[in-house]
């Protein structure tokens, strides 16, 4: 039998329906691959018993001629999604032993459609990071290496475990969450496809909250089609999340291969950063040319507020985080460190339970919301956010269908290389992705080439609200032109 | 705006995070680096601009005013560090 971990999700789905192999065989092949790849640290919890039970149930449904859209397909789930009876930690010490008694809506939707849980994937603590280095479970090692080098690279973050697992063939697809780029940046670093849907497209219920007005769940996979298939199952209205939108979920897979003739693609001059690597600039032009060759029209646009998105984000996101993370008090769940009195208990619990980056962001958030500073920081940032969104609305109002940008300002860097002395150095990773969260828009990262050292680079497409289909159409065109990228399996 | 050591201690207390004396200086530097970075927002003209309250325009949904859940006290305390008879236990707060 051929290697069952080499299939795309769509290929495996079709093969399962044609009974070329069983769901249990497919799951076992992935469990074996996970075992060999433990050195990557992509999973923080492997759930082989649950996986085999679910796969057997899928085979039973196939035997009866039944089966959902994802029947028997084994997935990795970011450790931010609560999974009933399966430890969920957000990769924070403060939730070390947290075992939810409920299931997040997004994962419940995946199981409803027949998917199989392989395990929980590593991420930056509470999704705060761009390299997966802030995880209490330790960093993830990227399956990619520079040509001729064995230096360990980051997979990006915060959804680094999911991206690395998909790229290394440990799972056939995975979930992520994206608050400022946490799906699209690791997808770009790992040479796979990642999509952040429109705010409200997927329910946030049961996902450990970071910044509620920015967080959105989305899929990772090795092809644009696979992401389209996953999003259809993940998306949908949920009465338990009042910000989830009651808009019909289309059959996204139908977008793959559709014509993009006449589509108007915006190229924003503000994304051309001073000192940007020639390789990134070249890739961007190449991507634009591919879209043009397929019949799209390229239009120069301006998004003047772009440079203010990242600073505004570093007010809004920590402010919301400081409020969301107030729940970790050592009383209702999670870690408790004893103290002299209740306040001392809170302070010791949170000092010990939160890692360095989380403590820093909670403190920034507390400061910008504190009396006397609220107007100068938080209120001003929310006004700037209105202006950022207005920039996009103006472009879309003038007939732009989507905007093409680089996904990241560089390829992956080494573990320990960035952000040690200056936190801002790490934050700048999200300079191209964060605008999308600030405006609530959908964005996709599609692998588009390799840099001079053999590392993957991605392009980002930004769409109108709830027009993920446009992104799948355009993403598929780039994918067809660029081809697929796979790391050498040095870890196995 | 930049923060001094006293402000770092005050903010840490507001955030309910214990900070050791030897961490204060380092934290002060990091917080000031972030505050200096966000300082550039001061140059944006926000005169007459409404602050964003909802990124997707939508009316707040209303729910039926009925009980839809409950009877899961065991689940609620299942992950509590200390609990008794379905109550969370905390250090004594009233003398």
XYZ file of N, CA and C in Angstrom, chain A residues 287-428:
426
model
N 3.374 36.469 -8.004
C 1.981 36.119 -7.685
C 1.003 36.970 -8.476
N 1.292 38.271 -8.553
C 0.424 39.183 -9.302
C 0.374 38.769 -10.777
N 1.539 38.383 -11.298
C 1.618 37.964 -12.702
C 0.788 36.694 -12.945
N 0.865 35.741 -11.997
C 0.076 34.509 -12.143
C -1.425 34.822 -12.219
N -1.858 35.759 -11.367
C -3.283 36.108 -11.361
C -3.660 36.819 -12.659
N -2.736 37.657 -13.125
C -2.968 38.387 -14.378
C -3.063 37.393 -15.546
N -2.141 36.428 -15.559
C -2.136 35.419 -16.619
C -3.445 34.641 -16.649
N -4.090 34.517 -15.467
C -5.351 33.773 -15.397
C -6.550 34.676 -15.683
N -6.279 35.920 -16.065
C -7.372 36.786 -16.510
C -7.797 37.860 -15.517
N -7.114 37.943 -14.371
C -7.472 38.984 -13.397
C -6.837 40.304 -13.805
N -7.397 41.370 -13.260
C -6.892 42.710 -13.530
C -6.162 43.188 -12.293
N -4.970 43.751 -12.462
C -4.229 44.252 -11.303
C -4.450 45.752 -11.174
N -4.770 46.188 -9.961
C -5.066 47.605 -9.764
C -4.287 48.138 -8.566
N -3.564 49.224 -8.768
C -2.836 49.836 -7.651
C -3.828 50.512 -6.722
N -3.714 50.189 -5.446
C -4.612 50.795 -4.463
C -3.785 51.373 -3.324
N -4.476 52.117 -2.451
C -3.810 52.685 -1.281
C -4.615 52.366 -0.024
N -3.919 51.874 0.987
C -4.525 51.618 2.302
C -3.692 52.411 3.314
N -3.935 53.733 3.372
C -3.014 54.617 4.100
C -2.852 54.306 5.587
N -3.826 53.654 6.203
C -3.731 53.400 7.648
C -2.926 52.158 7.999
N -2.421 51.455 6.988
C -1.735 50.177 7.217
C -0.697 50.224 8.329
N 0.136 51.269 8.333
C 1.246 51.291 9.298
C 0.771 51.411 10.743
N -0.484 51.824 10.924
C -0.984 51.989 12.295
C -1.680 50.734 12.827
N -1.831 49.718 11.970
C -2.573 48.532 12.389
C -1.856 47.782 13.506
N -0.556 47.611 13.367
C 0.178 46.831 14.369
C 0.217 47.560 15.732
N 0.558 48.863 15.761
C 0.483 49.536 17.063
C -0.930 49.517 17.672
N -1.962 49.695 16.848
C -3.328 49.673 17.399
C -3.648 48.274 17.937
N -3.159 47.271 17.214
C -3.369 45.884 17.660
C -2.740 45.656 19.032
N -1.546 46.224 19.250
C -0.858 46.010 20.526
C -1.415 46.851 21.666
N -2.526 47.540 21.394
C -3.340 48.097 22.470
C -4.611 47.260 22.627
N -5.305 47.040 21.500
C -6.607 46.349 21.561
C -6.455 44.908 22.054
N -5.499 44.158 21.481
C -5.383 42.738 21.844
C -4.976 42.540 23.309
N -3.939 43.233 23.812
C -3.626 43.063 25.240
C -4.760 43.528 26.154
N -5.472 44.598 25.759
C -6.580 45.079 26.598
C -7.637 43.972 26.737
N -8.016 43.392 25.614
C -9.022 42.327 25.666
C -8.474 41.093 26.389
N -7.186 40.823 26.201
C -6.577 39.675 26.871
C -6.576 39.874 28.383
N -6.271 41.082 28.822
C -6.200 41.304 30.277
C -7.567 41.068 30.895
N -8.605 41.415 30.150
C -9.964 41.188 30.632
C -10.322 39.700 30.563
N -10.057 39.053 29.428
C -10.382 37.621 29.272
C -9.612 36.749 30.266
N -8.359 37.086 30.500
C -7.523 36.218 31.342
C -7.725 36.480 32.847
N -8.612 37.452 33.154
C -8.932 37.694 34.566
C -9.589 36.462 35.196
N -10.151 35.589 34.356
C -10.847 34.404 34.880
C -9.895 33.403 35.528
N -8.603 33.486 35.220
C -7.651 32.518 35.787
C -7.207 33.024 37.146
N -7.968 32.625 38.159
C -7.797 33.189 39.493
C -7.509 32.115 40.542
N -7.300 30.880 40.092
C -6.999 29.822 41.056
C -8.207 29.360 41.848
N -9.416 29.753 41.417
C -10.615 29.389 42.179
C -11.466 28.361 41.436
N -11.811 28.649 40.201
C -12.788 27.795 39.514
C -12.163 26.660 38.721
N -10.968 26.899 38.199
C -10.251 25.837 37.473
C -8.790 26.211 37.396
N -7.978 25.259 37.035
C -6.566 25.536 36.812
C -5.748 25.559 38.091
N -4.544 26.080 37.891
C -3.543 26.096 38.960
C -3.971 26.970 40.132
N -3.610 26.568 41.349
C -3.704 27.460 42.512
C -2.397 27.377 43.285
N -1.842 28.554 43.594
C -0.667 28.614 44.463
C -1.119 29.287 45.759
N -0.910 28.631 46.884
C -1.388 29.143 48.165
C -0.747 30.483 48.506
N -1.495 31.345 49.213
C -0.979 32.653 49.630
C -1.476 33.018 51.014
N -1.027 34.168 51.506
C -1.410 34.646 52.839
C -2.912 34.855 52.944
N -3.480 35.423 51.876
C -4.913 35.698 51.845
C -5.367 35.513 50.403
N -6.610 35.871 50.118
C -7.122 35.573 48.779
C -6.403 36.384 47.690
N -6.097 37.662 47.969
C -5.401 38.491 46.970
C -4.004 37.920 46.700
N -3.318 37.559 47.772
C -1.973 37.004 47.629
C -2.026 35.690 46.845
N -3.082 34.915 47.076
C -3.267 33.665 46.331
C -3.439 33.958 44.836
N -4.290 34.955 44.509
C -4.460 35.337 43.090
C -3.106 35.709 42.476
N -2.385 36.578 43.187
C -1.157 37.134 42.609
C -0.079 36.071 42.420
N 0.035 35.164 43.388
C 1.029 34.092 43.252
C 0.628 33.096 42.172
N -0.677 32.792 42.130
C -1.182 31.850 41.128
C -0.892 32.362 39.720
N -1.197 33.631 39.489
C -1.058 34.196 38.142
C 0.416 34.435 37.783
N 1.235 34.774 38.780
C 2.666 34.965 38.524
C 3.307 33.634 38.131
N 2.860 32.568 38.786
C 3.455 31.262 38.523
C 2.820 30.587 37.303
N 1.528 30.831 37.100
C 0.792 30.128 36.033
C 0.996 30.710 34.649
N 1.191 32.019 34.552
C 1.377 32.664 33.248
C 2.857 32.756 32.910
N 3.193 32.534 31.662
C 4.569 32.716 31.197
C 4.871 34.196 30.994
N 6.122 34.458 30.641
C 6.639 35.818 30.527
C 5.840 36.697 29.552
N 5.598 36.172 28.347
C 4.911 36.971 27.331
C 3.472 37.262 27.758
N 2.812 36.287 28.356
C 1.428 36.475 28.784
C 1.366 37.513 29.907
N 2.297 37.413 30.859
C 2.325 38.407 31.953
C 2.518 39.812 31.390
N 3.449 39.914 30.426
C 3.731 41.213 29.812
C 2.471 41.783 29.144
N 1.769 40.931 28.385
C 0.601 41.455 27.662
C -0.548 41.784 28.604
N -0.732 40.978 29.627
C -1.796 41.273 30.587
C -1.491 42.613 31.271
N -0.229 42.853 31.560
C 0.128 44.121 32.217
C -0.066 45.309 31.279
N 0.333 45.164 30.020
C 0.093 46.244 29.048
C -1.406 46.514 28.942
N -2.181 45.450 28.839
C -3.636 45.588 28.729
C -4.228 46.267 29.947
N -3.737 45.896 31.111
C -4.229 46.497 32.353
C -3.894 47.989 32.378
N -2.686 48.309 31.929
C -2.247 49.708 31.925
C -3.106 50.558 30.982
N -3.301 50.088 29.750
C -4.031 50.927 28.784
C -5.517 51.038 29.113
N -6.022 50.151 29.964
C -7.429 50.257 30.382
C -7.572 50.976 31.721
N -6.439 51.315 32.353
C -6.534 51.854 33.710
C -6.974 53.320 33.685
N -7.527 53.747 34.824
C -8.091 55.097 34.937
C -7.058 56.130 34.517
N -7.482 57.058 33.645
C -6.591 58.124 33.222
C -5.873 57.830 31.909
N -5.809 56.557 31.524
C -5.096 56.204 30.282
C -6.009 55.633 29.210
N -7.240 55.287 29.617
C -8.195 54.630 28.726
C -8.401 55.418 27.432
N -8.666 56.730 27.544
C -8.938 57.541 26.356
C -7.716 57.650 25.454
N -6.557 57.867 26.068
C -5.335 58.100 25.294
C -4.920 56.844 24.534
N -5.143 55.690 25.116
C -4.701 54.460 24.465
C -5.862 53.681 23.837
N -6.701 53.106 24.678
C -7.700 52.160 24.166
C -8.710 52.831 23.229
N -9.264 53.944 23.663
C -10.285 54.610 22.850
C -9.690 55.089 21.518
N -8.486 55.633 21.581
C -7.815 56.083 20.353
C -7.552 54.897 19.423
N -7.117 53.773 19.981
C -6.843 52.596 19.148
C -8.127 52.098 18.467
N -9.242 52.153 19.184
C -10.502 51.714 18.592
C -10.967 52.676 17.488
N -10.610 53.935 17.616
C -10.919 54.900 16.543
C -10.037 54.630 15.326
N -8.780 54.332 15.585
C -7.865 54.010 14.485
C -8.368 52.748 13.776
N -8.898 51.823 14.557
C -9.430 50.591 13.972
C -10.582 50.900 13.005
N -11.426 51.836 13.373
C -12.504 52.272 12.473
C -11.910 52.781 11.158
N -10.812 53.543 11.271
C -10.181 54.101 10.061
C -9.537 53.002 9.204
N -8.959 51.995 9.849
C -8.346 50.880 9.111
C -9.421 50.164 8.301
N -10.552 49.921 8.944
C -11.640 49.219 8.270
C -12.167 50.062 7.105
N -12.219 51.388 7.313
C -12.707 52.303 6.282
C -11.835 52.249 5.031
N -10.520 52.125 5.213
C -9.596 51.983 4.080
C -10.025 50.822 3.179
N -10.266 49.682 3.825
C -10.649 48.488 3.059
C -12.014 48.688 2.397
N -12.961 49.256 3.148
C -14.312 49.451 2.602
C -14.287 50.337 1.361
N -13.404 51.332 1.401
C -13.292 52.241 0.259
C -12.820 51.448 -0.974
N -11.800 50.616 -0.799
C -11.278 49.826 -1.923
C -12.334 48.857 -2.450
N -12.980 48.152 -1.528
C -13.996 47.190 -1.966
C -15.160 47.924 -2.637
N -15.480 49.121 -2.123
C -16.548 49.930 -2.704
C -16.218 50.363 -4.129
N -14.927 50.470 -4.421
C -14.507 50.869 -5.771
C -14.319 49.660 -6.677
N -14.794 48.504 -6.237
C -14.831 47.339 -7.124
C -13.668 46.379 -7.005
N -12.818 46.548 -5.982
C -11.724 45.587 -5.773
C -12.319 44.296 -5.199
N -11.961 43.149 -5.781
C -12.486 41.866 -5.309
C -11.625 41.262 -4.209
N -10.314 41.470 -4.306
C -9.411 40.924 -3.296
C -8.091 41.682 -3.384
N -7.298 41.580 -2.313
C -6.020 42.286 -2.245
C -4.912 41.251 -2.082
N -3.859 41.394 -2.883
C -2.726 40.457 -2.817
C -1.570 41.109 -2.075
N -1.039 40.411 -1.067
C 0.102 40.917 -0.303
C 1.046 39.750 0.006
N 2.290 40.035 0.409
C 3.106 38.959 0.979
C 2.441 38.511 2.287
N 2.672 37.258 2.700
C 2.096 36.781 3.960
C 2.960 37.194 5.148
N 4.270 37.184 4.962
C 5.194 37.507 6.053
C 6.352 38.338 5.497
N 7.008 39.122 6.358
C 8.143 39.915 5.873
C 9.418 39.105 5.650
N 9.430 37.821 6.083
C 10.630 36.991 5.881
C 10.214 35.525 5.926
N 11.171 34.639 5.625
C 10.925 33.212 5.830
C 11.148 32.909 7.316
N 10.965 31.629 7.688
C 11.102 31.231 9.091
C 12.501 31.538 9.609
N 12.591 31.817 10.916
C 13.867 32.111 11.554
C 14.182 30.998 12.553
N 15.369 31.074 13.130
C 15.798 30.002 14.033
C 15.157 30.156 15.411
N 15.015 29.033 16.100
C 14.531 29.064 17.483
C 15.529 29.879 18.307
N 15.014 30.847 19.056
C 15.873 31.677 19.904
C 16.449 32.899 19.208
N 16.140 33.058 17.912
C 16.778 34.135 17.145
C 16.148 35.509 17.382
N 14.827 35.532 17.579
C 14.145 36.831 17.625
C 13.437 37.108 18.942
N 13.337 38.386 19.264
C 12.476 38.838 20.353
C 13.061 38.712 21.744
N 14.305 38.282 21.852
C 14.893 38.107 23.184
C 15.065 39.449 23.892
N 15.671 40.379 23.171
C 15.965 41.663 23.785
C 14.787 42.622 23.644
N 14.107 42.530 22.516
C 13.089 43.525 22.208
C 11.813 42.815 21.734
N 10.713 42.889 22.516
C 9.487 42.192 22.118
C 8.956 42.645 20.759
N 9.234 43.899 20.388
C 8.700 44.448 19.134
C 9.231 43.682 17.920
N 10.475 43.207 18.020
C 11.081 42.478 16.902
C 10.202 41.279 16.501
N 9.666 40.584 17.505
C 8.781 39.452 17.233
C 7.430 39.932 16.708
N 6.918 41.011 17.285
C 5.590 41.503 16.885
C 5.548 41.869 15.397
N 6.694 42.324 14.844
C 6.719 42.791 13.455
C 6.452 41.674 12.432
